[in-house]
Short mmCIF file of C-alpha atoms and ligand atoms in Angstrom, two decimals:
data_model
loop_
_atom_site.label_atom_id
_atom_site.label_comp_id
_atom_site.label_asym_id
_atom_site.label_seq_id
_atom_site.Cartn_x
_atom_site.Cartn_y
_atom_site.Cartn_z
CA UNK A 1 30.95 -11.66 4.34
CA UNK A 2 29.39 -8.20 4.40
CA UNK A 3 28.24 -6.97 7.82
CA UNK A 4 26.51 -3.62 8.21
CA UNK A 5 24.84 -1.92 11.12
CA UNK A 6 22.43 0.82 12.05
CA UNK A 7 23.52 2.61 15.21
CA UNK A 8 20.88 5.04 16.45
CA UNK A 9 21.37 7.22 19.51
CA UNK A 10 18.16 6.94 21.54
CA UNK A 11 17.69 10.60 22.30
CA UNK A 12 14.60 11.03 20.15
CA UNK A 13 12.44 9.14 17.69
CA UNK A 14 13.37 7.34 14.50
CA UNK A 15 13.27 10.06 11.88
CA UNK A 16 13.08 9.94 8.11
CA UNK A 17 16.82 10.53 7.69
CA UNK A 18 17.63 7.74 10.12
CA UNK A 19 15.31 5.39 8.27
CA UNK A 20 17.09 6.03 5.02
CA UNK A 21 20.46 5.31 6.64
CA UNK A 22 19.09 2.12 8.17
CA UNK A 23 17.51 1.13 4.87
CA UNK A 24 20.73 1.48 2.88
CA UNK A 25 22.66 -0.53 5.46
CA UNK A 26 19.94 -3.19 5.49
CA UNK A 27 19.63 -3.32 1.70
CA UNK A 28 23.32 -3.63 1.17
CA UNK A 29 23.59 -6.49 3.65
CA UNK A 30 20.63 -8.26 2.01
CA UNK A 31 21.98 -7.64 -1.48
CA UNK A 32 25.30 -9.17 -0.48
CA UNK A 33 23.84 -12.06 1.51
CA UNK A 34 25.45 -10.49 4.53
CA UNK A 35 24.21 -9.54 7.96
CA UNK A 36 22.52 -6.41 9.24
CA UNK A 37 22.93 -5.43 12.89
CA UNK A 38 21.28 -2.89 15.13
CA UNK A 39 23.31 -1.22 17.86
CA UNK A 40 21.74 1.19 20.31
CA UNK A 41 24.27 3.91 21.11
CA UNK A 42 23.06 4.76 24.57
CA UNK A 43 26.27 5.87 26.24
CA UNK A 44 24.98 9.35 26.88
CA UNK A 45 23.00 8.57 29.98
CA UNK A 46 21.46 12.01 30.25
CA UNK A 47 20.20 12.24 26.69
CA UNK A 48 19.15 8.62 26.21
CA UNK A 49 15.75 7.37 27.23
CA UNK A 50 13.93 4.06 27.39
CA UNK A 51 10.96 5.53 25.52
CA UNK A 52 13.21 6.54 22.71
CA UNK A 53 14.74 3.04 22.47
CA UNK A 54 11.27 1.52 22.38
CA UNK A 55 10.03 3.98 19.79
CA UNK A 56 13.05 3.54 17.49
CA UNK A 57 12.86 -0.24 17.66
CA UNK A 58 9.11 -0.13 17.06
CA UNK A 59 9.75 1.95 13.96
CA UNK A 60 12.37 -0.47 12.69
CA UNK A 61 10.06 -3.38 13.28
CA UNK A 62 7.13 -1.71 11.56
CA UNK A 63 9.33 -1.03 8.55
CA UNK A 64 10.53 -4.62 8.47
CA UNK A 65 14.19 -3.65 8.83
CA UNK A 66 14.96 -6.63 10.96
CA UNK A 67 18.28 -7.28 12.63
CA UNK A 68 20.05 -10.57 11.89
CA UNK A 69 21.72 -10.82 15.27
CA UNK A 70 20.85 -9.82 18.78
CA UNK A 71 20.59 -6.06 19.28
CA UNK A 72 23.64 -4.59 20.99
CA UNK A 73 23.29 -1.95 23.69
CA UNK A 74 26.39 0.08 24.37
CA UNK A 75 25.26 0.57 27.95
CA UNK A 76 25.91 -3.17 28.47
CA UNK A 77 29.51 -2.79 27.35
CA UNK A 78 30.99 -0.17 29.65
CA UNK A 79 33.44 -2.69 31.16
CA UNK A 80 34.78 -3.49 27.71
CA UNK A 81 35.39 0.16 26.86
CA UNK A 82 37.16 0.71 30.15
CA UNK A 83 39.32 -2.34 29.60
CA UNK A 84 40.35 -1.21 26.11
CA UNK A 85 41.10 2.29 27.29
CA UNK A 86 43.42 0.85 29.93
CA UNK A 87 45.18 -1.15 27.25
CA UNK A 88 45.70 1.97 25.21
CA UNK A 89 47.04 3.78 28.25
CA UNK A 90 49.51 1.04 29.06
CA UNK A 91 50.61 0.97 25.40
CA UNK A 92 51.30 4.69 25.67
CA UNK A 93 48.63 5.52 23.10
CA UNK A 94 46.24 7.26 25.45
CA UNK A 95 46.53 9.07 28.74
CA UNK A 96 44.55 10.43 31.61
CA UNK A 97 44.06 14.14 31.82
CA UNK A 98 42.99 16.18 34.81
CA UNK A 99 43.19 19.64 33.32
CA UNK A 100 40.58 22.00 34.64
CA UNK A 101 37.93 23.49 32.41
CA UNK A 102 39.49 26.85 33.14
CA UNK A 103 42.86 25.77 31.77
CA UNK A 104 41.21 24.24 28.70
CA UNK A 105 39.31 27.48 28.09
CA UNK A 106 42.51 29.48 28.35
CA UNK A 107 44.49 27.43 25.85
CA UNK A 108 41.53 27.45 23.53
CA UNK A 109 41.38 31.23 23.59
CA UNK A 110 45.11 31.50 23.01
CA UNK A 111 45.03 29.12 20.07
CA UNK A 112 42.17 30.98 18.45
CA UNK A 113 44.08 34.23 18.93
CA UNK A 114 47.08 32.63 17.22
CA UNK A 115 44.90 31.59 14.32
CA UNK A 116 45.19 27.89 15.19
CA UNK A 117 42.45 25.28 15.26
CA UNK A 118 41.65 24.81 18.93
CA UNK A 119 43.07 21.56 20.25
CA UNK A 120 44.35 20.04 23.46
CA UNK A 121 47.94 21.12 24.04
CA UNK A 122 49.23 17.78 25.30
CA UNK A 123 49.91 19.07 28.78
CA UNK A 124 49.09 15.74 30.46
CA UNK A 125 50.56 13.52 27.74
CA UNK A 126 53.77 12.55 29.40
CA UNK A 127 53.01 12.94 33.06
CA UNK A 128 53.69 9.86 35.15
CA UNK A 129 50.58 7.67 35.49
CA UNK A 130 48.63 7.18 38.64
CA UNK A 131 45.95 9.84 38.55
CA UNK A 132 42.73 8.31 39.69
CA UNK A 133 40.12 6.82 37.44
CA UNK A 134 37.73 9.71 37.63
CA UNK A 135 39.55 11.64 34.99
CA UNK A 136 39.02 11.77 31.29
CA UNK A 137 41.18 9.66 29.00
CA UNK A 138 42.57 11.29 25.88
CA UNK A 139 43.81 9.65 22.73
CA UNK A 140 47.37 10.53 21.71
CA UNK A 141 46.72 11.84 18.24
CA UNK A 142 49.44 12.22 15.64
CA UNK A 143 48.98 15.78 14.42
CA UNK A 144 52.09 15.67 12.24
CA UNK A 145 50.29 14.23 9.25
CA UNK A 146 46.88 14.25 7.68
CA UNK A 147 44.48 11.32 7.57
CA UNK A 148 42.93 10.20 4.31
CA UNK A 149 39.41 8.83 4.52
CA UNK A 150 38.45 6.62 1.60
CA UNK A 151 34.71 6.93 1.26
CA UNK A 152 32.47 5.08 -1.16
CA UNK A 153 30.40 8.20 -1.82
CA UNK A 154 32.77 11.11 -1.25
CA UNK A 155 35.97 9.54 -2.54
CA UNK A 156 39.30 10.45 -0.92
CA UNK A 157 38.76 12.97 1.85
CA UNK A 158 41.79 14.45 3.54
CA UNK A 159 41.68 15.71 7.10
CA UNK A 160 44.74 17.81 7.86
CA UNK A 161 46.94 17.19 10.90
CA UNK A 162 46.02 20.62 12.24
CA UNK A 163 42.38 19.54 12.37
CA UNK A 164 43.23 16.56 14.58
CA UNK A 165 43.27 16.60 18.34
CA UNK A 166 43.97 14.56 21.47
CA UNK A 167 40.26 13.93 21.72
CA UNK A 168 38.60 12.39 24.75
CA UNK A 169 37.82 8.68 24.57
CA UNK A 170 36.60 8.13 28.14
CA UNK A 171 34.65 10.62 30.17
CA UNK A 172 35.28 11.25 33.83
CA UNK A 173 32.04 9.41 34.67
CA UNK A 174 33.38 6.20 33.14
CA UNK A 175 31.34 6.41 29.93
CA UNK A 176 33.10 6.13 26.58
CA UNK A 177 32.72 8.87 24.02
CA UNK A 178 30.94 8.12 20.75
CA UNK A 179 34.25 7.92 18.86
CA UNK A 180 35.73 5.31 21.13
CA UNK A 181 32.64 3.13 21.49
CA UNK A 182 31.85 3.17 17.77
CA UNK A 183 35.33 1.97 16.83
CA UNK A 184 35.39 -0.81 19.40
CA UNK A 185 31.88 -1.98 18.62
CA UNK A 186 32.29 -1.95 14.87
CA UNK A 187 35.42 -4.04 15.29
CA UNK A 188 33.88 -6.46 17.80
CA UNK A 189 30.84 -6.89 15.54
CA UNK A 190 33.00 -7.48 12.48
CA UNK A 191 31.41 -4.57 10.62
CA UNK A 192 32.78 -4.41 7.07
CA UNK A 193 30.81 -1.37 5.83
CA UNK A 194 30.13 1.65 8.01
CA UNK A 195 27.06 3.28 6.43
CA UNK A 196 25.94 6.49 8.14
CA UNK A 197 25.08 10.15 7.67
CA UNK A 198 27.69 12.50 6.24
CA UNK A 199 27.61 14.53 9.45
CA UNK A 200 30.08 11.86 10.61
CA UNK A 201 32.37 12.01 7.58
CA UNK A 202 35.12 14.01 9.28
CA UNK A 203 34.81 11.98 12.47
CA UNK A 204 36.08 9.04 10.47
CA UNK A 205 39.59 10.56 10.65
CA UNK A 206 39.51 10.15 14.43
CA UNK A 207 38.14 6.66 14.02
CA UNK A 208 40.88 5.68 11.57
CA UNK A 209 43.54 6.93 14.00
CA UNK A 210 41.96 4.90 16.79
CA UNK A 211 41.64 1.80 14.62
CA UNK A 212 45.29 1.98 13.72
CA UNK A 213 46.32 2.35 17.36
CA UNK A 214 44.14 -0.55 18.39
CA UNK A 215 45.35 -2.71 15.50
CA UNK A 216 41.89 -2.93 13.91
CA UNK A 217 41.31 -3.08 10.14
CA UNK A 218 39.68 0.01 8.63
CA UNK A 219 36.19 -0.80 7.28
CA UNK A 220 34.72 0.58 4.09
CA UNK A 221 33.11 3.97 4.78
CA UNK A 222 29.85 4.96 3.11
CA UNK A 223 28.67 8.41 4.16
CA UNK A 224 25.24 9.41 2.98
CA UNK A 225 24.49 12.99 1.98
CA UNK A 226 21.90 14.50 4.23
CA UNK A 227 18.25 14.88 3.37
CA UNK A 228 17.08 18.45 2.91
CA UNK A 229 13.68 19.99 3.49
CA UNK A 230 11.69 21.25 0.48
CA UNK A 231 13.22 24.71 1.04
CA UNK A 232 16.76 23.37 0.76
CA UNK A 233 17.67 23.69 4.42
CA UNK A 234 18.49 20.73 6.58
CA UNK A 235 15.42 18.54 7.16
CA UNK A 236 14.03 19.33 10.56
CA UNK A 237 10.88 19.26 12.62
CA UNK A 238 9.54 22.41 11.09
CA UNK A 239 9.33 20.63 7.72
CA UNK A 240 6.60 18.47 9.16
CA UNK A 241 6.51 15.13 10.79
CA UNK A 242 9.88 13.56 11.20
CA UNK A 243 8.94 10.56 13.33
CA UNK A 244 8.43 7.62 11.03
CA UNK A 245 5.66 6.30 13.26
CA UNK A 246 3.66 9.37 12.32
CA UNK A 247 3.43 7.93 8.81
CA UNK A 248 2.21 4.68 10.25
CA UNK A 249 -0.59 6.58 11.98
CA UNK A 250 -1.36 8.44 8.76
CA UNK A 251 -1.92 5.17 6.93
CA UNK A 252 1.22 4.92 4.81
CA UNK A 253 2.59 1.49 4.12
CA UNK A 254 6.12 0.57 5.20
CA UNK A 255 6.96 -0.66 1.70
CA UNK A 256 6.00 2.72 0.25
CA UNK A 257 8.10 4.62 2.78
CA UNK A 258 11.10 2.42 2.02
CA UNK A 259 10.48 2.75 -1.70
CA UNK A 260 10.31 6.51 -1.44
CA UNK A 261 13.45 6.66 0.69
CA UNK A 262 15.50 4.29 -1.44
CA UNK A 263 15.12 6.73 -4.31
CA UNK A 264 16.11 9.66 -2.14
CA UNK A 265 19.81 9.52 -2.96
CA UNK A 266 20.05 6.36 -5.04
CA UNK A 267 18.73 5.49 -8.46
CA UNK A 268 18.34 2.75 -10.99
CA UNK A 269 17.56 4.39 -14.30
CA UNK A 270 14.12 5.99 -14.23
CA UNK A 271 12.48 3.33 -12.12
CA UNK A 272 10.39 4.87 -9.34
CA UNK A 273 8.37 1.98 -7.96
CA UNK A 274 10.16 -0.92 -6.33
CA UNK A 275 8.99 -3.88 -4.33
CA UNK A 276 11.20 -4.82 -1.40
CA UNK A 277 12.65 -7.72 -3.41
CA UNK A 278 13.42 -5.44 -6.33
CA UNK A 279 15.19 -3.00 -4.03
CA UNK A 280 17.30 -5.76 -2.56
CA UNK A 281 18.23 -7.09 -6.00
CA UNK A 282 19.05 -3.71 -7.47
CA UNK A 283 20.71 -1.92 -4.57
CA UNK A 284 24.39 -1.05 -4.88
CA UNK A 285 26.74 1.42 -3.29
CA UNK A 286 28.08 2.83 -6.53
CA UNK A 287 24.79 4.47 -7.52
CA UNK A 288 24.44 6.50 -4.33
CA UNK A 289 24.33 10.21 -5.19
CA UNK A 290 26.80 12.60 -3.70
CA UNK A 291 24.35 15.50 -3.82
CA UNK A 292 21.83 15.80 -1.02
CA UNK A 293 18.22 15.06 -1.82
CA UNK A 294 15.08 16.98 -0.95
CA UNK A 295 12.25 15.48 1.02
CA UNK A 296 9.01 15.79 -0.92
CA UNK A 297 5.85 14.75 0.89
CA UNK A 298 3.76 14.90 -2.30
CA UNK A 299 5.98 12.35 -3.93
CA UNK A 300 5.82 10.13 -0.86
CA UNK A 301 2.04 10.28 -1.10
CA UNK A 302 2.19 9.37 -4.78
CA UNK A 303 4.50 6.43 -4.12
CA UNK A 304 2.14 5.27 -1.40
CA UNK A 305 -0.79 5.46 -3.77
CA UNK A 306 1.10 3.41 -6.37
CA UNK A 307 1.76 0.72 -3.78
CA UNK A 308 -1.82 0.80 -2.59
CA UNK A 309 -3.14 0.34 -6.12
CA UNK A 310 -1.00 -2.72 -6.63
CA UNK A 311 -1.88 -4.27 -3.28
CA UNK A 312 -4.31 -7.18 -3.58
CA UNK A 313 -7.89 -6.57 -2.46
CA UNK A 314 -7.58 -9.39 0.03
CA UNK A 315 -4.57 -7.78 1.66
CA UNK A 316 -6.28 -4.39 1.73
CA UNK A 317 -9.30 -6.04 3.32
CA UNK A 318 -7.07 -7.46 6.00
CA UNK A 319 -5.49 -4.04 6.60
CA UNK A 320 -8.89 -2.40 6.71
CA UNK A 321 -10.22 -4.91 9.23
CA UNK A 322 -7.19 -4.34 11.46
CA UNK A 323 -7.63 -0.62 11.41
CA UNK A 324 -8.50 0.88 14.79
CA UNK A 325 -10.46 3.75 13.29
CA UNK A 326 -12.80 1.53 11.31
CA UNK A 327 -16.24 1.89 12.85
CA UNK A 328 -18.50 0.86 9.97
CA UNK A 329 -19.61 -2.73 10.19
CA UNK A 330 -19.81 -4.22 6.76
CA UNK A 331 -19.82 -7.80 5.53
CA UNK A 332 -16.63 -9.04 3.92
CA UNK A 333 -17.96 -9.47 0.38
CA UNK A 334 -19.32 -5.95 0.40
CA UNK A 335 -16.02 -4.72 1.82
CA UNK A 336 -14.15 -6.36 -1.05
CA UNK A 337 -16.47 -4.69 -3.57
CA UNK A 338 -15.95 -1.42 -1.76
CA UNK A 339 -12.16 -1.83 -1.96
CA UNK A 340 -12.32 -2.62 -5.66
CA UNK A 341 -14.42 0.50 -6.28
CA UNK A 342 -12.40 2.85 -4.06
CA UNK A 343 -8.77 1.67 -4.11
CA UNK A 344 -7.72 3.70 -7.13
CA UNK A 345 -9.01 6.86 -5.49
CA UNK A 346 -7.21 6.44 -2.17
CA UNK A 347 -3.68 7.60 -1.32
CA UNK A 348 -3.46 5.77 1.99
CA UNK A 349 -5.24 3.04 3.86
CA UNK A 350 -6.62 5.81 6.10
CA UNK A 351 -8.41 7.26 3.07
CA UNK A 352 -10.09 3.89 2.58
CA UNK A 353 -11.05 3.77 6.25
CA UNK A 354 -12.60 7.24 6.08
CA UNK A 355 -14.47 6.39 2.87
CA UNK A 356 -15.68 3.13 4.33
CA UNK A 357 -16.91 4.83 7.49
CA UNK A 358 -18.62 7.56 5.46
CA UNK A 359 -20.36 5.11 3.21
CA UNK A 360 -21.42 2.39 5.64
CA UNK A 361 -22.21 4.26 8.85
CA UNK A 362 -25.62 5.67 9.74
CA UNK A 363 -26.74 8.36 9.73
CA UNK A 364 -25.06 9.97 6.74
CA UNK A 365 -23.45 13.25 7.69
CA UNK A 366 -23.55 15.78 4.86
CA UNK A 367 -20.50 17.80 4.08
CA UNK A 368 -22.11 21.16 4.79
CA UNK A 369 -20.79 23.23 1.91
CA UNK A 370 -21.49 20.47 -0.62
CA UNK A 371 -25.04 20.10 0.68
CA UNK A 372 -25.58 23.85 0.41
CA UNK A 373 -24.28 23.84 -3.12
CA UNK A 374 -26.13 20.82 -4.52
CA UNK A 375 -29.17 19.93 -2.40
CA UNK A 376 -31.26 22.84 -3.61
CA UNK A 377 -35.01 23.35 -4.27
CA UNK A 378 -34.56 23.15 -8.05
CA UNK A 379 -33.54 19.52 -7.72
CA UNK A 380 -36.43 18.50 -5.48
CA UNK A 381 -38.74 17.04 -8.15
CA UNK A 382 -36.07 15.04 -9.95
CA UNK A 383 -34.91 13.66 -6.57
CA UNK A 384 -38.46 12.65 -5.70
CA UNK A 385 -38.58 10.73 -8.97
CA UNK A 386 -35.18 9.15 -8.34
CA UNK A 387 -36.48 8.04 -4.97
CA UNK A 388 -39.59 6.49 -6.52
CA UNK A 389 -37.95 4.86 -9.51
CA UNK A 390 -35.14 3.20 -7.52
CA UNK A 391 -37.82 1.43 -5.48
CA UNK A 392 -39.15 -0.29 -8.58
CA UNK A 393 -36.01 -1.76 -10.10
CA UNK A 394 -33.99 -4.90 -9.74
CA UNK A 395 -30.80 -4.01 -7.86
CA UNK A 396 -27.98 -4.02 -10.41
CA UNK A 397 -25.79 -1.41 -12.06
CA UNK A 398 -27.54 -1.50 -15.43
CA UNK A 399 -31.01 -0.93 -13.99
CA UNK A 400 -29.72 1.83 -11.75
CA UNK A 401 -28.25 3.67 -14.74
CA UNK A 402 -31.38 3.10 -16.81
CA UNK A 403 -33.75 4.46 -14.22
CA UNK A 404 -31.61 7.52 -13.53
CA UNK A 405 -31.43 8.27 -17.24
CA UNK A 406 -35.19 8.02 -17.48
CA UNK A 407 -35.57 10.56 -14.67
CA UNK A 408 -33.17 12.95 -16.42
CA UNK A 409 -35.05 12.63 -19.68
CA UNK A 410 -38.38 13.32 -18.03
CA UNK A 411 -37.06 16.52 -16.40
CA UNK A 412 -34.95 17.45 -19.41
CA UNK A 413 -31.79 17.77 -17.36
CA UNK A 414 -28.27 16.43 -17.85
CA UNK A 415 -27.06 13.58 -15.67
CA UNK A 416 -24.64 16.01 -14.03
CA UNK A 417 -27.59 17.79 -12.39
CA UNK A 418 -28.58 14.78 -10.28
CA UNK A 419 -25.19 13.09 -9.96
CA UNK A 420 -23.84 15.22 -7.12
CA UNK A 421 -27.15 15.45 -5.20
CA UNK A 422 -27.37 11.64 -5.25
CA UNK A 423 -23.72 11.33 -4.17
CA UNK A 424 -24.25 13.64 -1.23
CA UNK A 425 -27.49 11.87 -0.32
CA UNK A 426 -25.75 8.52 -0.29
CA UNK A 427 -22.18 9.23 0.85
CA UNK A 428 -22.43 12.64 2.48
CA UNK A 429 -19.86 14.16 0.11
CA UNK A 430 -19.07 14.74 -3.54
CA UNK A 431 -16.17 12.32 -3.94
CA UNK A 432 -16.99 8.78 -4.88
CA UNK A 433 -16.73 6.39 -7.81
CA UNK A 434 -19.40 6.56 -10.54
CA UNK A 435 -22.97 6.72 -9.26
CA UNK A 436 -23.99 3.20 -10.26
CA UNK A 437 -20.73 1.81 -8.87
CA UNK A 438 -21.29 3.63 -5.60
CA UNK A 439 -24.96 2.79 -5.16
CA UNK A 440 -24.50 -0.89 -5.88
CA UNK A 441 -22.18 -1.17 -2.87
CA UNK A 442 -25.17 -0.50 -0.64
CA UNK A 443 -28.41 -2.36 -0.09
CA UNK A 444 -31.30 -1.11 -2.22
CA UNK A 445 -33.31 -0.25 0.89
CA UNK A 446 -30.38 1.75 2.32
CA UNK A 447 -30.06 3.81 -0.83
CA UNK A 448 -33.81 4.43 -0.94
CA UNK A 449 -33.83 5.54 2.69
CA UNK A 450 -30.90 7.88 2.11
CA UNK A 451 -32.42 9.44 -1.01
CA UNK A 452 -35.67 9.81 0.93
CA UNK A 453 -33.81 11.62 3.70
CA UNK A 454 -32.23 13.96 1.12
CA UNK A 455 -35.68 14.68 -0.33
CA UNK A 456 -36.87 15.58 3.17
CA UNK A 457 -33.80 17.76 3.66
CA UNK A 458 -34.49 19.68 0.43
CA UNK A 459 -38.14 20.09 1.34
CA UNK A 460 -37.15 21.49 4.70
CA UNK A 461 -34.77 24.07 3.27
CA UNK A 462 -37.30 24.96 0.55
CA UNK A 463 -39.74 26.23 3.17
N1 LIG B 1 24.83 7.09 17.02
C1 LIG B 1 25.33 7.78 15.86
C2 LIG B 1 24.24 8.68 15.33
O1 LIG B 1 23.08 8.45 15.62
C3 LIG B 1 25.70 6.75 14.83
C4 LIG B 1 26.77 7.14 13.93
C5 LIG B 1 27.36 5.93 13.25
O2 LIG B 1 26.60 5.23 12.58
O3 LIG B 1 28.52 5.68 13.44
O4 LIG B 1 24.53 9.64 14.66
ZN1 LIG B 2 45.35 17.48 31.19
#
């Protein structure tokens, strides 16, 4: 039975790179009918915060990356780590060390001078026990041979004995280090596949040494190449929003984010658009790319648009109604017609909210530069006629088109000449579906009032 986990350190928010790691671990568990766990790695008391835990878990929940078992907090397990470190000490596989920082600095300098990799010199290894508990515990590392990491993505990776060290497993304040806690927790949780960022690839050598000393089986390692910014450097805050909840606020859908991220480092032929079910069915470890991928916000927007277009109008209506920024009050049938007319033009649900507010709120606010460009004196007479003729007709698309054509013919102008002025009059801007499609979304009287207001506006600027 496959068991995977996502193990965030709560010292910040859930960022795009973390989401991809979580997604791959989740997808693989789902694909294999296994279990996906979440473990909060909050052993670093100074850097961890409650807000960060809440924000990360909120992100996971929003994305639908749900844990199959109760969330584990490392801060609840300090007794267990202490217990296991004592076992290692009594087995002669770890030892307490009370070397001063000064001494450690000195040996470090010496080793660097000798051209060696800095490492602990083993000074406290064989001293008789009995130093008090407030000292660090070091793991007795075998530096005589290299460790081979077998990784699903990177293949066989050798870490030389000279790169190994008697690293610290327990701090003097009683907290375990990451290396110690991760090994114990992955074992206790029965994790079969350790899926994480490749910044931890080399750490796996330490973990393998620890696992062997503790008598634990070595899980399958899957290290994911990092995500780069558009400029090829490591993705960071300066590349724009990293917090996944930012995308929630911007109106992206969780499915689209996951779809975009699944393709960032994994592929199935040329397929770009996946539903969640398709991702689960298709996901495998063997198609993960070894090369790092670049984050591309334009593509994310495109993927979001593709998902939005294939979302049912009913579901979009529901999303629209739930949206905190929606101020326009509009009846549900009209809203459905609005969605049908506008959904192919929107990239995000927020675009639909903005369009809906623009169209259905009074008074219409003109986009200033568009108004200056199109609501000009030369269009006054045709607009007066549009105003008059729309009063006469039955309110349907065909009649709207007919009467506008008649106005154009009378003034010997192309439809393009009145199209934008009408759009601005009715929506405030120049972006909307076709004129008849746009007007029909509104009540006849509303359209007439708005065209009338535009006529007044043109008269005013003509004086
Ligand atoms: N807490 C570690 C991190 O956020 C997790 C590494 C792992 O998955 O083992 O980098
Ligand atoms: Zn020491």
